[in-house]
Amino acid sequence: MATLTLKNIPDDLYEQLKIAAKLHHRSINSEVIYCVERVIDPHRLSVDQHLAQARQLREKTAHYLLTDQDIDQAKSAGRP
């Protein structure tokens, strides 16, 4: 993979990147890559593609059954 160095990033833009990275649970590097990918190669999914992805996710997570009681117990245990 290639390495890219960015210079002279305005302070306010860097702060915005830091905030976005934290919100998305990514490193600043990963956030920059994500932003560049969205601009260079914006892929739009069709409705059918969205539905197919949702179905795949449901199949993968079908064995994870959470009840209201499970969620309440997790909250009571002090989990965020």
mmCIF file of N, CA and C in Angstrom:
data_model
loop_
_atom_site.group_PDB
_atom_site.id
_atom_site.type_symbol
_atom_site.label_atom_id
_atom_site.label_comp_id
_atom_site.label_asym_id
_atom_site.label_seq_id
_atom_site.Cartn_x
_atom_site.Cartn_y
_atom_site.Cartn_z
ATOM 1 N N MET A 1 0.840 -1.185 0.000
ATOM 2 C CA MET A 1 0.000 0.000 0.000
ATOM 3 C C MET A 1 0.880 1.242 0.000
ATOM 4 N N ALA A 2 0.368 2.263 -0.602
ATOM 5 C CA ALA A 2 1.098 3.521 -0.674
ATOM 6 C C ALA A 2 0.945 4.308 0.614
ATOM 7 N N THR A 3 1.894 5.196 0.839
ATOM 8 C CA THR A 3 1.848 6.098 1.982
ATOM 9 C C THR A 3 1.714 7.516 1.455
ATOM 10 N N LEU A 4 0.877 8.292 2.106
ATOM 11 C CA LEU A 4 0.620 9.672 1.699
ATOM 12 C C LEU A 4 0.829 10.574 2.898
ATOM 13 N N THR A 5 1.568 11.649 2.701
ATOM 14 C CA THR A 5 1.776 12.626 3.766
ATOM 15 C C THR A 5 1.028 13.902 3.399
ATOM 16 N N LEU A 6 0.248 14.394 4.311
ATOM 17 C CA LEU A 6 -0.487 15.645 4.090
ATOM 18 C C LEU A 6 0.197 16.752 4.871
ATOM 19 N N LYS A 7 0.379 17.867 4.230
ATOM 20 C CA LYS A 7 1.036 19.004 4.876
ATOM 21 C C LYS A 7 0.102 20.203 4.886
ATOM 22 N N ASN A 8 0.354 21.073 5.833
ATOM 23 C CA ASN A 8 -0.357 22.360 5.915
ATOM 24 C C ASN A 8 -1.864 22.192 6.046
ATOM 25 N N ILE A 9 -2.274 21.217 6.839
ATOM 26 C CA ILE A 9 -3.702 21.026 7.099
ATOM 27 C C ILE A 9 -4.147 22.137 8.046
ATOM 28 N N PRO A 10 -5.150 22.897 7.683
ATOM 29 C CA PRO A 10 -5.631 23.950 8.587
ATOM 30 C C PRO A 10 -6.065 23.358 9.931
ATOM 31 N N ASP A 11 -5.771 24.101 10.990
ATOM 32 C CA ASP A 11 -6.075 23.609 12.338
ATOM 33 C C ASP A 11 -7.542 23.236 12.514
ATOM 34 N N ASP A 12 -8.439 24.062 11.975
ATOM 35 C CA ASP A 12 -9.868 23.781 12.151
ATOM 36 C C ASP A 12 -10.278 22.508 11.412
ATOM 37 N N LEU A 13 -9.687 22.265 10.245
ATOM 38 C CA LEU A 13 -9.987 21.043 9.512
ATOM 39 C C LEU A 13 -9.461 19.824 10.265
ATOM 40 N N TYR A 14 -8.272 19.948 10.833
ATOM 41 C CA TYR A 14 -7.704 18.850 11.611
ATOM 42 C C TYR A 14 -8.576 18.541 12.826
ATOM 43 N N GLU A 15 -9.071 19.560 13.491
ATOM 44 C CA GLU A 15 -9.958 19.356 14.640
ATOM 45 C C GLU A 15 -11.248 18.662 14.219
ATOM 46 N N GLN A 16 -11.781 19.049 13.068
ATOM 47 C CA GLN A 16 -12.992 18.401 12.566
ATOM 48 C C GLN A 16 -12.730 16.928 12.263
ATOM 49 N N LEU A 17 -11.566 16.627 11.697
ATOM 50 C CA LEU A 17 -11.197 15.232 11.434
ATOM 51 C C LEU A 17 -11.081 14.444 12.722
ATOM 52 N N LYS A 18 -10.468 15.038 13.740
ATOM 53 C CA LYS A 18 -10.335 14.362 15.029
ATOM 54 C C LYS A 18 -11.701 14.051 15.621
ATOM 55 N N ILE A 19 -12.599 15.004 15.563
ATOM 56 C CA ILE A 19 -13.944 14.816 16.111
ATOM 57 C C ILE A 19 -14.686 13.723 15.335
ATOM 58 N N ALA A 20 -14.618 13.803 13.997
ATOM 59 C CA ALA A 20 -15.300 12.799 13.168
ATOM 60 C C ALA A 20 -14.728 11.412 13.424
ATOM 61 N N ALA A 21 -13.413 11.312 13.527
ATOM 62 C CA ALA A 21 -12.776 10.017 13.777
ATOM 63 C C ALA A 21 -13.236 9.440 15.110
ATOM 64 N N LYS A 22 -13.304 10.282 16.117
ATOM 65 C CA LYS A 22 -13.746 9.809 17.435
ATOM 66 C C LYS A 22 -15.199 9.355 17.388
ATOM 67 N N LEU A 23 -16.050 10.119 16.726
ATOM 68 C CA LEU A 23 -17.468 9.761 16.619
ATOM 69 C C LEU A 23 -17.676 8.440 15.883
ATOM 70 N N HIS A 24 -16.815 8.168 14.915
ATOM 71 C CA HIS A 24 -16.950 6.955 14.111
ATOM 72 C C HIS A 24 -16.064 5.816 14.609
ATOM 73 N N HIS A 25 -15.417 6.035 15.752
ATOM 74 C CA HIS A 25 -14.543 5.017 16.349
ATOM 75 C C HIS A 25 -13.450 4.581 15.375
ATOM 76 N N ARG A 26 -12.827 5.580 14.734
ATOM 77 C CA ARG A 26 -11.741 5.315 13.787
ATOM 78 C C ARG A 26 -10.533 6.162 14.165
ATOM 79 N N SER A 27 -9.381 5.756 13.653
ATOM 80 C CA SER A 27 -8.194 6.598 13.773
ATOM 81 C C SER A 27 -8.358 7.776 12.808
ATOM 82 N N ILE A 28 -7.546 8.792 12.986
ATOM 83 C CA ILE A 28 -7.604 9.926 12.057
ATOM 84 C C ILE A 28 -7.234 9.448 10.663
ATOM 85 N N ASN A 29 -6.229 8.583 10.558
ATOM 86 C CA ASN A 29 -5.832 8.037 9.264
ATOM 87 C C ASN A 29 -6.998 7.315 8.588
ATOM 88 N N SER A 30 -7.686 6.465 9.336
ATOM 89 C CA SER A 30 -8.828 5.734 8.768
ATOM 90 C C SER A 30 -9.944 6.680 8.367
ATOM 91 N N GLU A 31 -10.145 7.736 9.138
ATOM 92 C CA GLU A 31 -11.180 8.717 8.806
ATOM 93 C C GLU A 31 -10.854 9.435 7.502
ATOM 94 N N VAL A 32 -9.581 9.793 7.323
ATOM 95 C CA VAL A 32 -9.161 10.463 6.086
ATOM 96 C C VAL A 32 -9.366 9.526 4.898
ATOM 97 N N ILE A 33 -8.977 8.266 5.048
ATOM 98 C CA ILE A 33 -9.168 7.296 3.968
ATOM 99 C C ILE A 33 -10.651 7.156 3.633
ATOM 100 N N TYR A 34 -11.487 7.074 4.665
ATOM 101 C CA TYR A 34 -12.933 6.974 4.449
ATOM 102 C C TYR A 34 -13.437 8.194 3.675
ATOM 103 N N CYS A 35 -13.024 9.384 4.074
ATOM 104 C CA CYS A 35 -13.473 10.616 3.405
ATOM 105 C C CYS A 35 -13.033 10.642 1.942
ATOM 106 N N VAL A 36 -11.794 10.260 1.688
ATOM 107 C CA VAL A 36 -11.288 10.252 0.309
ATOM 108 C C VAL A 36 -12.049 9.221 -0.522
ATOM 109 N N GLU A 37 -12.279 8.039 0.044
ATOM 110 C CA GLU A 37 -13.034 7.022 -0.691
ATOM 111 C C GLU A 37 -14.424 7.511 -1.056
ATOM 112 N N ARG A 38 -15.079 8.211 -0.131
ATOM 113 C CA ARG A 38 -16.436 8.704 -0.387
ATOM 114 C C ARG A 38 -16.453 9.721 -1.525
ATOM 115 N N VAL A 39 -15.374 10.479 -1.674
ATOM 116 C CA VAL A 39 -15.316 11.493 -2.732
ATOM 117 C C VAL A 39 -14.872 10.871 -4.057
ATOM 118 N N ILE A 40 -13.853 10.033 -4.004
ATOM 119 C CA ILE A 40 -13.288 9.467 -5.226
ATOM 120 C C ILE A 40 -14.156 8.357 -5.811
ATOM 121 N N ASP A 41 -14.698 7.520 -4.955
ATOM 122 C CA ASP A 41 -15.455 6.361 -5.429
ATOM 123 C C ASP A 41 -16.776 6.229 -4.677
ATOM 124 N N PRO A 42 -17.658 7.199 -4.868
ATOM 125 C CA PRO A 42 -18.935 7.101 -4.158
ATOM 126 C C PRO A 42 -19.817 6.024 -4.803
ATOM 127 N N HIS A 43 -20.068 4.992 -4.068
ATOM 128 C CA HIS A 43 -20.914 3.936 -4.604
ATOM 129 C C HIS A 43 -22.290 4.028 -3.959
ATOM 130 N N ARG A 44 -23.250 4.000 -4.777
ATOM 131 C CA ARG A 44 -24.620 4.060 -4.284
ATOM 132 C C ARG A 44 -25.242 2.675 -4.449
ATOM 133 N N LEU A 45 -25.803 2.213 -3.368
ATOM 134 C CA LEU A 45 -26.439 0.908 -3.407
ATOM 135 C C LEU A 45 -27.887 1.049 -3.843
ATOM 136 N N SER A 46 -28.317 0.111 -4.647
ATOM 137 C CA SER A 46 -29.720 0.093 -5.037
ATOM 138 C C SER A 46 -30.542 -0.431 -3.859
ATOM 139 N N VAL A 47 -31.830 -0.288 -3.945
ATOM 140 C CA VAL A 47 -32.721 -0.793 -2.901
ATOM 141 C C VAL A 47 -32.520 -2.294 -2.735
ATOM 142 N N ASP A 48 -32.394 -3.010 -3.852
ATOM 143 C CA ASP A 48 -32.188 -4.461 -3.786
ATOM 144 C C ASP A 48 -30.882 -4.812 -3.082
ATOM 145 N N GLN A 49 -29.832 -4.020 -3.314
ATOM 146 C CA GLN A 49 -28.559 -4.275 -2.649
ATOM 147 C C GLN A 49 -28.668 -4.022 -1.145
ATOM 148 N N HIS A 50 -29.370 -2.962 -0.768
ATOM 149 C CA HIS A 50 -29.587 -2.685 0.656
ATOM 150 C C HIS A 50 -30.349 -3.835 1.312
ATOM 151 N N LEU A 51 -31.393 -4.294 0.646
ATOM 152 C CA LEU A 51 -32.177 -5.397 1.189
ATOM 153 C C LEU A 51 -31.354 -6.675 1.308
ATOM 154 N N ALA A 52 -30.527 -6.948 0.315
ATOM 155 C CA ALA A 52 -29.679 -8.139 0.357
ATOM 156 C C ALA A 52 -28.699 -8.057 1.527
ATOM 157 N N GLN A 53 -28.114 -6.879 1.745
ATOM 158 C CA GLN A 53 -27.195 -6.707 2.877
ATOM 159 C C GLN A 53 -27.922 -6.871 4.205
ATOM 160 N N ALA A 54 -29.130 -6.338 4.288
ATOM 161 C CA ALA A 54 -29.913 -6.470 5.523
ATOM 162 C C ALA A 54 -30.243 -7.934 5.796
ATOM 163 N N ARG A 55 -30.601 -8.655 4.763
ATOM 164 C CA ARG A 55 -30.903 -10.088 4.929
ATOM 165 C C ARG A 55 -29.671 -10.871 5.379
ATOM 166 N N GLN A 56 -28.516 -10.552 4.794
ATOM 167 C CA GLN A 56 -27.278 -11.224 5.188
ATOM 168 C C GLN A 56 -26.949 -10.937 6.656
ATOM 169 N N LEU A 57 -27.136 -9.696 7.066
ATOM 170 C CA LEU A 57 -26.866 -9.330 8.452
ATOM 171 C C LEU A 57 -27.815 -10.053 9.400
ATOM 172 N N ARG A 58 -29.079 -10.145 9.029
ATOM 173 C CA ARG A 58 -30.046 -10.872 9.849
ATOM 174 C C ARG A 58 -29.659 -12.343 9.994
ATOM 175 N N GLU A 59 -29.203 -12.937 8.892
ATOM 176 C CA GLU A 59 -28.789 -14.347 8.944
ATOM 177 C C GLU A 59 -27.584 -14.527 9.864
ATOM 178 N N LYS A 60 -26.634 -13.609 9.786
ATOM 179 C CA LYS A 60 -25.426 -13.711 10.607
ATOM 180 C C LYS A 60 -25.730 -13.528 12.095
ATOM 181 N N THR A 61 -26.721 -12.727 12.401
ATOM 182 C CA THR A 61 -26.998 -12.394 13.804
ATOM 183 C C THR A 61 -28.244 -13.087 14.355
ATOM 184 N N ALA A 62 -28.804 -14.010 13.613
ATOM 185 C CA ALA A 62 -30.055 -14.651 14.028
ATOM 186 C C ALA A 62 -29.929 -15.379 15.362
ATOM 187 N N HIS A 63 -28.752 -15.890 15.669
ATOM 188 C CA HIS A 63 -28.586 -16.648 16.915
ATOM 189 C C HIS A 63 -28.322 -15.747 18.124
ATOM 190 N N TYR A 64 -28.211 -14.441 17.914
ATOM 191 C CA TYR A 64 -28.051 -13.504 19.024
ATOM 192 C C TYR A 64 -29.421 -12.955 19.400
ATOM 193 N N LEU A 65 -30.048 -13.581 20.367
ATOM 194 C CA LEU A 65 -31.377 -13.148 20.771
ATOM 195 C C LEU A 65 -31.269 -12.319 22.043
ATOM 196 N N LEU A 66 -31.687 -11.082 21.966
ATOM 197 C CA LEU A 66 -31.705 -10.186 23.109
ATOM 198 C C LEU A 66 -33.141 -9.893 23.492
ATOM 199 N N THR A 67 -33.424 -10.065 24.751
ATOM 200 C CA THR A 67 -34.749 -9.722 25.253
ATOM 201 C C THR A 67 -34.667 -8.383 25.966
ATOM 202 N N ASP A 68 -35.814 -7.815 26.273
ATOM 203 C CA ASP A 68 -35.829 -6.581 27.056
ATOM 204 C C ASP A 68 -35.146 -6.805 28.401
ATOM 205 N N GLN A 69 -35.333 -7.976 28.965
ATOM 206 C CA GLN A 69 -34.722 -8.307 30.249
ATOM 207 C C GLN A 69 -33.191 -8.318 30.129
ATOM 208 N N ASP A 70 -32.649 -8.866 29.042
ATOM 209 C CA ASP A 70 -31.206 -8.868 28.809
ATOM 210 C C ASP A 70 -30.665 -7.437 28.755
ATOM 211 N N ILE A 71 -31.375 -6.595 28.058
ATOM 212 C CA ILE A 71 -30.946 -5.197 27.919
ATOM 213 C C ILE A 71 -31.020 -4.492 29.261
ATOM 214 N N ASP A 72 -32.085 -4.704 30.013
ATOM 215 C CA ASP A 72 -32.206 -4.082 31.329
ATOM 216 C C ASP A 72 -31.092 -4.541 32.272
ATOM 217 N N GLN A 73 -30.755 -5.836 32.207
ATOM 218 C CA GLN A 73 -29.679 -6.350 33.063
ATOM 219 C C GLN A 73 -28.339 -5.707 32.678
ATOM 220 N N ALA A 74 -28.105 -5.538 31.403
ATOM 221 C CA ALA A 74 -26.857 -4.900 30.949
ATOM 222 C C ALA A 74 -26.790 -3.459 31.446
ATOM 223 N N LYS A 75 -27.908 -2.757 31.395
ATOM 224 C CA LYS A 75 -27.932 -1.381 31.892
ATOM 225 C C LYS A 75 -27.667 -1.344 33.376
ATOM 226 N N SER A 76 -28.275 -2.263 34.100
ATOM 227 C CA SER A 76 -28.105 -2.310 35.551
ATOM 228 C C SER A 76 -26.668 -2.663 35.947
ATOM 229 N N ALA A 77 -25.984 -3.387 35.093
ATOM 230 C CA ALA A 77 -24.595 -3.779 35.366
ATOM 231 C C ALA A 77 -23.639 -2.620 35.123
ATOM 232 N N GLY A 78 -24.141 -1.475 34.673
ATOM 233 C CA GLY A 78 -23.302 -0.303 34.476
ATOM 234 C C GLY A 78 -22.642 -0.236 33.122
ATOM 235 N N ARG A 79 -23.116 -1.041 32.197
ATOM 236 C CA ARG A 79 -22.535 -0.994 30.858
ATOM 237 C C ARG A 79 -23.013 0.257 30.159
ATOM 238 N N PRO A 80 -22.140 0.842 29.341
ATOM 239 C CA PRO A 80 -22.525 2.078 28.612
ATOM 240 C C PRO A 80 -23.574 1.857 27.556
#
